[in-house]
Amino acid sequence: MSSLTASQTRLDRRPRRSRPAIASHLFLLLLMAAFLAPVVWTLVSAFKPANDIISNPLGFNPSAFTFENYRQMFADVPIGSGFLNTAVVLVFKGTITLLFAPLAGYAFAKYDFRFKSLLFGTVMVTLTLPIIVLIIPMLLEMKELGWINTYQALILPGSIDAFAIFWMRQVISSVPDELLDAARVDGCGEFGIYWRVVLPVIRPGIAGLAVLTVMNVYNDFVWPVVATTATNRQTLQVVLSTLAQNITGNKIGADYAHVTGELLAASSIALVPLLIIFIVLQKHFISGLLAGSVKG
Amino acid sequence: MTVTTTTPVSRTAPHASQRGPRWSLVRRKAAPYVFILPFLAIFAAFTIYPLVFTFRLSFTSWHGEGAARWIGWDNYTYLLSNPDFWASLATSGILWLLIVPVQVGVGLIAAVLLNSAKLKARGFYRTAFIVPFVTPLVAIAQVWIVVFDQNYGAVNSFLHLFGLPDIGWLTTTTWSKPTLALLFLWKTTGFAIIILLSGLQSIDTSLYEAASLDGASRIRQLWSITVPLIRRTIMFLVVLQTLAVFQMFAEPYVVTKGGPYGSTTTAGLYLYNHISVADLGTGAANSFLLVVILMTLSLFFVRLLRARD
């Protein structure tokens, strides 16, 4: 702003604009503070002595900086295997989703076939299903298959869910039909059209699906809780949730500060990977999310 | 889309399939089935089959062992006459009221501000707003327990700075729902802003210039131009969040366990409670009642949209 000359400033009619601009920034800054505060508080408090976290939750004394909460947490919580299991599920489930959901979305968006509307209607209805609805029969199915505490139980169910199909159909619908017909005229096969014409165009939409998949898998909780009883197959979120049970359960009292410290250390360590991925990829991330949503 | 034969063109096309146009038509007919096959297999095995199973289960009394006993509509009549069932719906309804209007309102204002080309540091704000969306729910739900603790929590410490009294955020029935709503709002409003932003980006900016020349205020423009033009996007968001709020489970499960005094037993958690005591038939019936309610609500919102068109 300071580089503008006086005449330019006048042409800009700056005085009329400045008050709303200040109000805008004030609103956005307040919102940002509210959004960031819990994350910042968690990351900072994890390095405080456990007793300080509860006796002085707002302050931070740099000289009391400590790794004690982390040391305790690593001793008590199998967080390493939690990360490993989450990573395994992420790679396989992510691959299945990204390979097959766009393909099915393409069929729904650009072809006419028998039972198409019935099938797509079923997909839309399952969007309204609470995941808990399917838990009992899925659990019985897993027992039947002998899949309890296995990776395939964590990977296959929901690897292409209704939302992914809906999302990809949404994205592919915006690809003009002329583009596909032109490729057909050039003698391109049906899969070739998908692979060479459609896929390159919908890359932002695929990125959006990738983002949502990574987040869903990383954060998934309900299904992993019931599908894994052995700690060596539990994902990060399941491992984490047992800590909360210590707090709300019987450890209240003398151990409260101690468990709180561990919990904040564990939460910080769970927060950081996605934050890093997000900050590195934030441009693609947001444009990917923008690509799939419904336009006015 | 109509299927047309491309006989004259494909004969002259250099890369045309050697087996001729008839073959390419066959392939084109078969292609969609091949494309949806992997999805269909997974969908059938892990969604449709369990769904049918649950539906059958909802007419039986079954506790996980032995044979299920067919009891007809008993589970449904039991639930519909049970005050706890209605209380769980009411809890979700109140959470909906605390969440959805606030989210749409705040999200819309933030999205409109972020969409303005004149605003400095737009990218910076956008990045910051999406941070809660990328945090793992269980981790942040646990932080909620700590931050909103009545005696040791950071929120009450903050209130003390202004001389305000302690509040039992998670221990009183007055505050437990708003505190839970706050967690949900915190986690998903960034996503709502992005969705609304995508709607705003499709609006022709010349409309605003014309309105400005006519002397319409910013608020007037928001109400008379922006909202009508992106009402589809808004409705999409409302439907999505309605489903999410009524299905809400992990948040109350981790933070409050449904308490105090059942005040945060959401429809989703109430359903889970049947399952956790192995009352599987009732749980299944509860699922289907919830599905019917959610479909009705979704259709209601879609109709509302159509009526305005």
Coordinates of C-alpha atoms in Angstrom, one line a residue:
Chain A
M1 CA 0.0 0.0 0.0
S2 CA 2.8 2.4 1.0
S3 CA 4.3 2.2 -2.5
L4 CA 1.2 3.7 -4.1
T5 CA 1.4 7.4 -5.0
A6 CA -1.0 9.8 -3.6
S7 CA -2.9 10.2 -6.9
Q8 CA -3.4 6.4 -7.3
T9 CA -4.6 6.2 -3.8
R10 CA -7.2 8.8 -4.5
L11 CA -8.3 7.0 -7.7
D12 CA -8.7 3.9 -5.7
R13 CA -11.1 5.6 -3.4
R14 CA -9.3 4.1 -0.5
P15 CA -11.1 5.9 2.3
R16 CA -14.4 4.4 1.3
R17 CA -13.1 0.9 1.3
S18 CA -10.9 0.8 4.4
R19 CA -13.6 0.4 7.1
P20 CA -15.2 -2.8 5.6
A21 CA -11.6 -4.1 5.0
I22 CA -10.7 -3.7 8.7
A23 CA -14.0 -5.3 9.7
S24 CA -13.3 -8.2 7.3
H25 CA -9.9 -8.8 8.7
L26 CA -11.1 -8.5 12.3
F27 CA -13.8 -11.2 11.6
L28 CA -11.4 -13.5 9.8
L29 CA -8.6 -13.1 12.4
L30 CA -11.0 -13.9 15.2
L31 CA -12.3 -16.9 13.4
M32 CA -8.7 -18.0 12.7
A33 CA -7.7 -17.6 16.3
A34 CA -10.7 -19.8 17.3
F35 CA -9.7 -22.4 14.7
L36 CA -6.0 -22.5 15.6
A37 CA -6.1 -22.1 19.4
P38 CA -6.9 -25.8 20.3
V39 CA -4.1 -27.0 18.0
V40 CA -1.5 -24.5 19.2
W41 CA -2.5 -25.2 22.8
T42 CA -2.1 -28.9 22.4
L43 CA 1.3 -28.7 20.6
V44 CA 2.6 -26.3 23.3
S45 CA 1.1 -27.9 26.4
A46 CA 2.6 -31.3 25.5
F47 CA 6.0 -29.9 26.4
K48 CA 4.9 -28.6 29.8
P49 CA 5.4 -30.6 33.1
A50 CA 2.2 -32.6 33.6
N51 CA 1.3 -30.7 36.8
D52 CA 1.6 -27.4 35.0
I53 CA -0.9 -28.4 32.3
I54 CA -3.7 -28.5 34.8
S55 CA -2.5 -25.9 37.4
N56 CA -1.7 -23.3 34.8
P57 CA -3.3 -24.2 31.5
L58 CA -2.8 -20.9 29.8
G59 CA 0.8 -20.1 30.7
F60 CA 4.1 -21.5 29.4
N61 CA 7.4 -21.4 31.2
P62 CA 10.2 -22.0 28.7
S63 CA 12.6 -23.0 31.4
A64 CA 10.3 -25.8 32.4
F65 CA 10.2 -27.2 28.9
T66 CA 10.2 -31.0 29.0
F67 CA 10.0 -34.2 26.9
E68 CA 8.7 -36.1 29.9
N69 CA 5.1 -36.4 28.6
Y70 CA 6.5 -37.9 25.4
R71 CA 8.8 -40.3 27.2
Q72 CA 5.9 -41.5 29.4
M73 CA 3.6 -41.8 26.4
F74 CA 6.0 -43.8 24.3
A75 CA 6.6 -46.1 27.3
D76 CA 2.8 -46.7 27.9
V77 CA 1.2 -46.5 24.5
P78 CA 2.0 -48.7 21.4
I79 CA 1.9 -45.6 19.2
G80 CA 4.6 -46.9 16.9
S81 CA 2.5 -49.9 15.8
G82 CA -0.6 -47.6 15.6
F83 CA 1.2 -45.5 13.1
L84 CA 2.5 -48.5 11.2
N85 CA -1.0 -50.1 11.0
T86 CA -2.5 -46.8 9.9
A87 CA 0.1 -46.5 7.2
V88 CA -0.5 -50.0 5.9
V89 CA -4.2 -49.5 5.7
L90 CA -3.7 -46.0 4.1
V91 CA -1.6 -47.4 1.3
F92 CA -3.8 -50.3 0.3
K93 CA -7.2 -48.7 0.9
G94 CA -6.1 -45.5 -0.8
T95 CA -4.9 -47.4 -3.8
I96 CA -8.1 -49.3 -4.2
T97 CA -10.2 -46.2 -3.8
L98 CA -8.2 -44.1 -6.3
L99 CA -8.1 -46.9 -8.9
F100 CA -11.7 -48.0 -8.9
A101 CA -13.9 -45.1 -7.6
P102 CA -13.1 -42.8 -10.5
L103 CA -13.7 -45.7 -12.9
A104 CA -17.1 -46.4 -11.5
G105 CA -17.9 -42.7 -11.3
Y106 CA -17.1 -42.4 -15.0
A107 CA -19.5 -45.2 -15.8
F108 CA -22.2 -43.5 -13.8
A109 CA -21.5 -40.1 -15.3
K110 CA -21.0 -41.0 -19.0
Y111 CA -22.8 -44.3 -19.9
D112 CA -26.3 -45.6 -20.1
F113 CA -26.7 -49.1 -18.9
R114 CA -29.3 -51.3 -17.4
F115 CA -30.1 -50.8 -13.7
K116 CA -28.0 -47.6 -13.7
S117 CA -30.6 -45.5 -11.9
L118 CA -31.5 -48.2 -9.5
L119 CA -27.8 -48.7 -8.6
F120 CA -27.1 -45.1 -8.3
G121 CA -30.2 -44.6 -6.2
T122 CA -29.0 -47.4 -3.9
V123 CA -25.6 -45.6 -3.6
M124 CA -27.4 -42.4 -2.7
V125 CA -29.5 -44.1 -0.1
T126 CA -26.5 -45.7 1.6
L127 CA -25.1 -42.1 2.0
T128 CA -27.8 -41.7 4.7
L129 CA -26.7 -44.9 6.5
P130 CA -25.0 -44.4 9.8
I131 CA -21.9 -46.6 9.6
I132 CA -22.9 -48.2 12.9
V133 CA -25.9 -49.7 11.1
L134 CA -23.6 -52.1 9.2
I135 CA -21.4 -52.9 12.2
I136 CA -23.2 -56.0 13.5
P137 CA -23.5 -57.9 10.2
M138 CA -20.0 -56.8 9.1
L139 CA -18.6 -58.1 12.4
L140 CA -20.3 -61.4 11.9
E141 CA -19.1 -61.5 8.3
M142 CA -15.5 -60.9 9.5
K143 CA -15.8 -63.7 12.1
E144 CA -17.2 -66.0 9.3
L145 CA -14.2 -65.1 7.1
G146 CA -11.8 -65.3 10.0
W147 CA -10.7 -61.8 9.3
I148 CA -10.9 -60.3 12.9
N149 CA -7.6 -58.6 13.6
T150 CA -6.4 -58.7 10.1
Y151 CA -5.4 -56.0 7.7
Q152 CA -7.9 -57.1 5.1
A153 CA -10.7 -56.4 7.6
L154 CA -9.4 -52.9 8.0
I155 CA -8.8 -52.3 4.3
L156 CA -11.6 -53.8 2.2
P157 CA -14.9 -52.7 3.8
G158 CA -15.6 -49.1 2.7
S159 CA -12.6 -49.1 0.4
I160 CA -14.9 -47.6 -2.3
D161 CA -17.8 -46.0 -0.4
A162 CA -20.9 -44.2 -1.6
F163 CA -19.5 -40.8 -1.1
A164 CA -16.4 -41.5 -3.3
I165 CA -18.7 -42.6 -6.1
F166 CA -21.0 -39.6 -5.7
W167 CA -18.0 -37.3 -5.6
M168 CA -16.3 -38.8 -8.8
R169 CA -19.6 -38.8 -10.7
Q170 CA -20.0 -35.1 -9.8
V171 CA -16.5 -34.3 -11.0
I172 CA -16.7 -36.4 -14.3
S173 CA -20.1 -35.0 -15.2
S174 CA -18.5 -31.6 -15.9
V175 CA -16.2 -33.2 -18.6
P176 CA -17.9 -32.3 -21.9
D177 CA -19.2 -35.2 -24.0
E178 CA -17.7 -33.8 -27.1
L179 CA -14.3 -34.6 -25.8
L180 CA -15.2 -38.2 -25.4
D181 CA -16.9 -38.4 -28.8
A182 CA -13.9 -36.8 -30.5
A183 CA -11.6 -39.5 -28.9
R184 CA -14.0 -42.2 -30.1
V185 CA -13.9 -40.9 -33.6
D186 CA -10.1 -41.1 -33.5
G187 CA -10.5 -44.8 -32.7
C188 CA -9.7 -44.7 -29.1
G189 CA -11.0 -47.7 -27.0
E190 CA -13.4 -47.2 -24.1
F191 CA -10.8 -47.7 -21.5
G192 CA -8.4 -45.6 -23.5
I193 CA -10.8 -42.7 -23.4
Y194 CA -11.0 -43.0 -19.7
W195 CA -7.3 -43.3 -19.3
R196 CA -6.0 -40.8 -21.8
V197 CA -8.8 -38.3 -22.0
V198 CA -10.9 -38.3 -18.8
L199 CA -8.2 -38.9 -16.2
P200 CA -5.9 -36.0 -17.2
V201 CA -8.8 -33.6 -17.2
I202 CA -10.2 -34.6 -13.8
R203 CA -6.8 -34.6 -11.9
P204 CA -8.0 -31.9 -9.4
G205 CA -11.0 -34.0 -8.6
I206 CA -8.9 -37.1 -8.1
A207 CA -6.6 -35.0 -5.8
G208 CA -9.7 -34.0 -3.9
L209 CA -10.7 -37.7 -3.5
A210 CA -7.2 -38.5 -2.4
V211 CA -7.3 -35.8 0.2
L212 CA -10.7 -37.0 1.6
T213 CA -9.5 -40.7 1.5
V214 CA -6.3 -39.9 3.4
M215 CA -8.3 -38.0 6.0
N216 CA -11.0 -40.6 6.3
V217 CA -8.6 -43.5 6.7
Y218 CA -6.3 -41.7 9.0
N219 CA -9.2 -40.5 11.2
D220 CA -11.4 -43.6 10.9
F221 CA -12.5 -44.8 14.3
V222 CA -15.7 -46.7 14.6
W223 CA -14.9 -49.6 12.3
P224 CA -11.3 -50.2 13.4
V225 CA -12.5 -50.2 17.0
V226 CA -14.7 -53.2 16.5
A227 CA -12.7 -55.0 13.8
T228 CA -9.5 -55.1 15.9
T229 CA -9.2 -56.3 19.4
A230 CA -5.5 -57.1 19.4
T231 CA -3.2 -54.1 20.0
N232 CA -0.8 -55.3 17.2
R233 CA -3.4 -54.5 14.6
Q234 CA -5.0 -51.4 16.1
T235 CA -4.7 -48.2 14.1
L236 CA -3.5 -45.0 15.6
Q237 CA -6.9 -43.6 16.4
V238 CA -7.9 -46.7 18.3
V239 CA -4.7 -46.7 20.2
L240 CA -5.3 -43.0 21.1
S241 CA -8.9 -43.6 22.2
T242 CA -7.8 -45.9 25.0
L243 CA -6.0 -43.0 26.6
A244 CA -9.2 -41.0 26.8
Q245 CA -10.9 -43.9 28.5
N246 CA -8.2 -43.7 31.2
I247 CA -9.2 -40.0 31.8
T248 CA -12.9 -40.4 31.8
G249 CA -12.7 -43.8 33.5
N250 CA -11.1 -44.7 36.7
K251 CA -7.8 -42.8 36.6
I252 CA -9.3 -39.5 37.8
G253 CA -7.5 -38.1 40.8
A254 CA -3.8 -38.2 41.4
D255 CA -3.1 -39.7 38.0
Y256 CA -5.2 -37.1 36.2
A257 CA -2.3 -34.7 35.4
H258 CA -0.1 -37.6 34.4
V259 CA -2.6 -39.1 32.0
T260 CA -3.4 -35.7 30.6
G261 CA 0.3 -35.1 29.8
E262 CA 0.5 -38.4 28.0
L263 CA -2.7 -37.7 26.1
L264 CA -1.6 -34.3 24.9
A265 CA 1.8 -35.8 23.8
A266 CA -0.1 -38.6 21.9
S267 CA -2.6 -36.1 20.4
S268 CA 0.2 -33.8 19.2
I269 CA 2.1 -36.7 17.5
A270 CA -1.1 -37.7 15.8
L271 CA -1.8 -34.1 14.6
V272 CA 1.6 -33.4 13.1
P273 CA 1.8 -35.8 10.1
L274 CA -1.5 -34.6 8.6
L275 CA -0.6 -31.0 9.3
I276 CA 2.8 -31.4 7.5
I277 CA 1.2 -33.1 4.5
F278 CA -1.5 -30.4 4.4
I279 CA 0.9 -27.5 4.6
V280 CA 3.2 -28.9 1.9
L281 CA 0.3 -29.7 -0.4
Q282 CA -2.1 -27.0 0.6
K283 CA -2.6 -25.5 -2.9
H284 CA -3.6 -28.9 -4.5
F285 CA -5.5 -29.7 -1.4
I286 CA -7.9 -26.8 -1.5
S287 CA -8.3 -26.8 -5.3
G288 CA -9.0 -30.6 -5.1
L289 CA -11.7 -30.0 -2.5
L290 CA -13.1 -27.2 -4.6
A291 CA -13.3 -29.4 -7.7
G292 CA -15.8 -31.9 -6.4
S293 CA -18.4 -29.7 -4.6
V294 CA -21.7 -28.7 -6.1
K295 CA -21.6 -25.5 -8.0
G296 CA -24.3 -22.9 -7.5
Chain B
M1 CA -26.9 -40.0 -24.1
T2 CA -27.8 -41.7 -27.3
V3 CA -25.7 -44.4 -28.8
T4 CA -24.9 -43.6 -32.5
T5 CA -23.0 -45.8 -34.9
T6 CA -19.9 -44.1 -36.2
T7 CA -19.6 -46.3 -39.3
P8 CA -18.5 -43.8 -41.9
V9 CA -16.2 -41.9 -39.6
S10 CA -14.4 -44.9 -38.0
R11 CA -13.7 -46.4 -41.4
T12 CA -11.7 -43.4 -42.4
A13 CA -10.1 -43.0 -39.0
P14 CA -6.5 -44.3 -39.0
H15 CA -6.6 -46.0 -35.6
A16 CA -10.0 -47.6 -35.9
S17 CA -10.4 -51.0 -34.4
Q18 CA -9.6 -53.6 -37.1
R19 CA -12.6 -55.7 -36.2
G20 CA -14.9 -52.9 -37.3
P21 CA -17.6 -50.6 -35.9
R22 CA -19.9 -53.4 -34.7
W23 CA -17.2 -54.7 -32.4
S24 CA -16.6 -51.2 -31.0
L25 CA -20.3 -50.8 -30.3
V26 CA -20.3 -54.1 -28.3
R27 CA -17.3 -52.9 -26.4
R28 CA -19.0 -49.6 -25.7
K29 CA -22.1 -51.4 -24.4
A30 CA -20.0 -53.7 -22.2
A31 CA -17.6 -51.0 -20.9
P32 CA -19.7 -49.6 -18.1
Y33 CA -20.3 -53.0 -16.6
V34 CA -16.6 -53.7 -16.5
F35 CA -15.9 -50.2 -15.1
I36 CA -18.3 -50.6 -12.1
L37 CA -17.5 -54.2 -11.4
P38 CA -14.8 -53.7 -8.8
F39 CA -16.9 -51.1 -7.0
L40 CA -20.0 -53.4 -7.3
A41 CA -18.2 -56.4 -5.8
I42 CA -17.0 -54.4 -2.7
F43 CA -20.3 -52.5 -2.4
A44 CA -22.3 -55.8 -2.5
A45 CA -20.1 -57.6 0.0
F46 CA -19.6 -54.9 2.5
T47 CA -22.7 -52.6 2.2
I48 CA -25.6 -54.3 0.5
Y49 CA -25.2 -57.7 2.1
P50 CA -24.9 -56.3 5.7
L51 CA -27.8 -54.0 5.0
V52 CA -30.1 -56.8 4.0
F53 CA -28.9 -58.8 7.0
T54 CA -29.6 -55.9 9.3
F55 CA -33.1 -55.5 7.8
R56 CA -33.9 -59.1 8.6
L57 CA -32.4 -58.8 12.0
S58 CA -34.7 -55.9 12.8
F59 CA -37.6 -58.2 13.0
T60 CA -36.0 -60.6 15.4
S61 CA -34.9 -60.8 18.9
W62 CA -31.2 -61.8 18.9
H63 CA -28.4 -61.4 21.4
G64 CA -25.6 -62.7 19.3
E65 CA -25.8 -66.3 20.3
G66 CA -28.1 -69.2 19.3
A67 CA -31.0 -68.8 16.9
A68 CA -32.7 -65.5 16.3
R69 CA -36.4 -65.4 17.2
W70 CA -38.8 -63.8 14.7
I71 CA -40.9 -61.2 16.6
G72 CA -42.3 -59.1 13.7
W73 CA -42.7 -55.4 14.3
D74 CA -42.0 -55.7 18.1
N75 CA -38.6 -54.0 18.0
Y76 CA -40.1 -51.1 16.1
T77 CA -43.1 -50.7 18.4
Y78 CA -40.8 -51.0 21.4
L79 CA -38.6 -48.2 20.1
L80 CA -41.4 -45.9 19.0
S81 CA -43.0 -46.1 22.4
N82 CA -39.7 -45.7 24.3
P83 CA -39.0 -42.2 25.6
D84 CA -35.3 -42.8 25.4
F85 CA -35.5 -43.2 21.6
W86 CA -37.3 -39.9 21.2
A87 CA -34.9 -38.3 23.6
S88 CA -32.0 -39.4 21.5
L89 CA -33.6 -37.9 18.4
A90 CA -34.4 -34.7 20.3
T91 CA -30.7 -34.5 21.4
S92 CA -29.6 -34.8 17.7
G93 CA -32.2 -32.2 16.7
I94 CA -31.0 -29.7 19.3
L95 CA -27.4 -30.3 18.2
W96 CA -28.6 -29.7 14.6
L97 CA -30.0 -26.4 15.6
L98 CA -26.9 -25.4 17.4
I99 CA -24.7 -26.5 14.5
V100 CA -26.2 -26.1 11.0
P101 CA -27.5 -22.5 11.1
V102 CA -24.4 -21.3 12.8
Q103 CA -22.2 -23.1 10.3
V104 CA -24.0 -21.9 7.3
G105 CA -24.1 -18.3 8.6
V106 CA -20.5 -18.0 9.7
G107 CA -19.3 -20.1 6.8
L108 CA -21.1 -17.9 4.3
I109 CA -19.7 -14.7 5.7
A110 CA -16.2 -16.1 5.8
A111 CA -16.5 -17.5 2.3
V112 CA -17.8 -14.2 0.9
L113 CA -14.9 -12.3 2.5
L114 CA -12.4 -14.8 1.2
N115 CA -13.9 -14.6 -2.3
S116 CA -13.3 -10.9 -2.5
A117 CA -10.3 -10.2 -4.8
K118 CA -9.5 -7.1 -2.8
L119 CA -8.8 -9.0 0.4
K120 CA -5.2 -9.3 1.3
A121 CA -3.7 -12.6 2.6
R122 CA -6.6 -14.7 1.3
G123 CA -4.5 -17.8 0.9
F124 CA -3.2 -17.4 4.4
Y125 CA -6.7 -17.4 5.9
R126 CA -7.8 -20.3 3.7
T127 CA -4.9 -22.4 4.9
A128 CA -5.6 -21.6 8.6
F129 CA -9.3 -22.3 8.3
I130 CA -8.8 -25.8 6.9
V131 CA -6.4 -26.8 9.7
P132 CA -9.2 -28.2 12.1
F133 CA -10.5 -30.2 9.2
V134 CA -7.2 -32.1 8.9
T135 CA -6.9 -32.9 12.6
P136 CA -7.8 -36.4 13.7
L137 CA -11.1 -36.4 15.4
V138 CA -10.2 -38.7 18.3
A139 CA -7.1 -36.7 19.1
I140 CA -9.0 -33.4 19.1
A141 CA -12.0 -34.9 21.0
Q142 CA -9.5 -35.9 23.7
V143 CA -8.1 -32.4 23.8
W144 CA -11.7 -31.2 24.3
I145 CA -12.0 -33.3 27.5
V146 CA -8.9 -31.6 28.8
V147 CA -9.6 -28.0 27.6
F148 CA -13.2 -28.0 28.8
D149 CA -12.5 -29.6 32.2
Q150 CA -14.4 -27.7 34.9
N151 CA -11.5 -27.6 37.4
Y152 CA -8.3 -27.7 35.4
G153 CA -9.4 -26.7 31.9
A154 CA -7.9 -23.9 29.8
V155 CA -11.3 -22.5 28.9
N156 CA -12.3 -21.8 32.5
S157 CA -8.9 -20.4 33.2
F158 CA -9.4 -18.0 30.3
L159 CA -12.8 -17.0 31.7
H160 CA -11.2 -16.3 35.1
L161 CA -9.1 -13.7 33.4
F162 CA -12.3 -11.7 32.9
G163 CA -13.6 -12.5 36.4
L164 CA -16.2 -15.0 35.0
P165 CA -17.2 -18.0 37.1
D166 CA -16.4 -21.7 36.4
I167 CA -18.7 -23.4 33.9
G168 CA -19.3 -27.2 34.0
W169 CA -18.9 -27.5 30.2
L170 CA -19.0 -31.3 30.1
T171 CA -20.6 -32.0 33.5
T172 CA -23.9 -30.1 33.4
T173 CA -26.8 -30.8 31.1
T174 CA -27.1 -27.1 30.2
W175 CA -23.6 -26.9 28.7
S176 CA -22.9 -30.4 27.5
K177 CA -24.7 -30.1 24.1
P178 CA -23.3 -26.7 23.2
T179 CA -19.8 -27.9 24.1
L180 CA -20.2 -30.9 21.8
A181 CA -21.7 -28.7 19.1
L182 CA -18.6 -26.5 19.4
L183 CA -16.4 -29.5 18.8
F184 CA -18.3 -30.4 15.6
L185 CA -18.4 -26.8 14.5
W186 CA -14.7 -26.4 15.1
K187 CA -13.9 -29.5 13.2
T188 CA -16.1 -29.0 10.1
T189 CA -16.7 -25.3 9.5
G190 CA -13.4 -25.0 7.4
F191 CA -14.8 -27.7 5.1
A192 CA -18.1 -25.8 4.9
I193 CA -16.2 -22.6 4.0
I194 CA -14.4 -24.4 1.1
I195 CA -17.7 -25.8 -0.2
L196 CA -19.4 -22.4 -0.1
L197 CA -16.4 -20.9 -1.7
S198 CA -16.7 -23.2 -4.7
G199 CA -20.3 -22.1 -5.1
L200 CA -19.3 -18.4 -4.9
Q201 CA -16.6 -18.9 -7.6
S202 CA -19.2 -19.7 -10.1
I203 CA -21.0 -16.4 -9.7
D204 CA -20.5 -13.8 -12.4
T205 CA -18.9 -10.8 -10.7
S206 CA -20.5 -8.3 -13.1
L207 CA -23.8 -8.8 -11.2
Y208 CA -22.2 -7.2 -8.1
E209 CA -20.8 -4.3 -10.1
A210 CA -24.3 -3.6 -11.5
A211 CA -25.8 -3.8 -8.0
S212 CA -23.1 -1.5 -6.6
L213 CA -24.0 1.1 -9.3
D214 CA -27.6 0.8 -8.3
G215 CA -26.5 1.6 -4.8
A216 CA -27.2 -1.8 -3.1
S217 CA -25.4 -2.2 0.1
R218 CA -23.0 -5.2 0.7
I219 CA -25.5 -6.8 3.0
R220 CA -28.3 -6.3 0.5
Q221 CA -26.1 -7.8 -2.2
L222 CA -25.3 -10.8 0.0
W223 CA -29.0 -11.4 0.7
S224 CA -30.4 -10.6 -2.8
I225 CA -27.7 -11.9 -5.1
T226 CA -25.3 -14.3 -3.4
V227 CA -27.7 -16.4 -1.4
P228 CA -30.2 -17.1 -4.2
L229 CA -27.4 -17.9 -6.6
I230 CA -25.7 -20.4 -4.5
R231 CA -28.7 -21.9 -2.8
R232 CA -27.9 -25.3 -4.4
T233 CA -24.5 -25.2 -2.8
I234 CA -26.0 -24.2 0.6
M235 CA -28.6 -27.0 0.4
F236 CA -25.9 -29.5 -0.5
L237 CA -24.0 -28.4 2.6
V238 CA -27.1 -28.5 4.8
V239 CA -28.0 -32.1 3.6
L240 CA -24.4 -33.3 4.1
Q241 CA -24.2 -31.8 7.6
T242 CA -27.7 -33.0 8.6
L243 CA -26.6 -36.5 7.8
A244 CA -23.4 -36.0 9.7
V245 CA -25.1 -34.5 12.8
F246 CA -27.7 -37.2 13.1
Q247 CA -25.0 -39.9 12.6
M248 CA -22.7 -38.3 15.1
F249 CA -21.1 -41.0 17.2
A250 CA -17.4 -40.7 17.8
E251 CA -17.6 -37.3 19.4
P252 CA -20.0 -38.1 22.2
Y253 CA -18.5 -41.6 22.5
V254 CA -15.1 -40.2 23.3
V255 CA -15.9 -36.9 25.0
T256 CA -18.9 -37.5 27.2
K257 CA -20.0 -41.1 26.8
G258 CA -23.5 -39.7 26.3
G259 CA -23.7 -38.0 29.7
P260 CA -24.2 -36.2 31.9
Y261 CA -27.7 -37.7 32.5
G262 CA -28.0 -38.8 28.9
S263 CA -27.9 -35.2 27.7
T264 CA -25.4 -36.0 24.9
T265 CA -26.8 -39.4 23.9
T266 CA -27.2 -38.7 20.2
A267 CA -29.2 -40.8 17.8
G268 CA -26.0 -42.4 16.6
L269 CA -24.8 -43.2 20.2
Y270 CA -28.2 -44.5 21.3
L271 CA -28.1 -46.9 18.4
Y272 CA -24.6 -48.0 19.4
N273 CA -25.7 -48.6 23.0
H274 CA -28.1 -51.4 21.9
I275 CA -25.2 -53.0 20.1
S276 CA -22.8 -52.7 23.0
V277 CA -25.2 -54.7 25.2
A278 CA -25.7 -57.2 22.4
D279 CA -29.4 -56.3 21.9
L280 CA -28.9 -56.7 18.2
G281 CA -32.5 -56.9 17.0
T282 CA -33.4 -53.6 18.6
G283 CA -30.2 -52.0 17.3
A284 CA -31.1 -53.1 13.8
A285 CA -34.6 -51.7 14.1
N286 CA -33.2 -48.5 15.5
S287 CA -30.9 -48.2 12.4
F288 CA -33.8 -48.5 10.0
L289 CA -35.8 -45.9 11.8
L290 CA -32.9 -43.6 11.6
V291 CA -32.4 -44.2 7.9
V292 CA -36.1 -43.5 7.3
I293 CA -35.8 -40.2 9.3
L294 CA -32.6 -39.2 7.5
M295 CA -34.0 -39.9 4.0
T296 CA -37.2 -38.0 4.9
L297 CA -35.1 -35.0 6.1
S298 CA -32.9 -35.1 3.0
L299 CA -35.9 -35.3 0.7
F300 CA -37.5 -32.4 2.6
F301 CA -34.4 -30.2 2.0
V302 CA -34.3 -31.2 -1.7
R303 CA -38.0 -30.4 -2.1
L304 CA -37.5 -27.1 -0.4
L305 CA -34.9 -26.3 -3.0
R306 CA -37.2 -27.3 -5.9
A307 CA -40.0 -25.3 -4.5
R308 CA -37.9 -22.1 -4.8
D309 CA -36.8 -22.9 -8.4

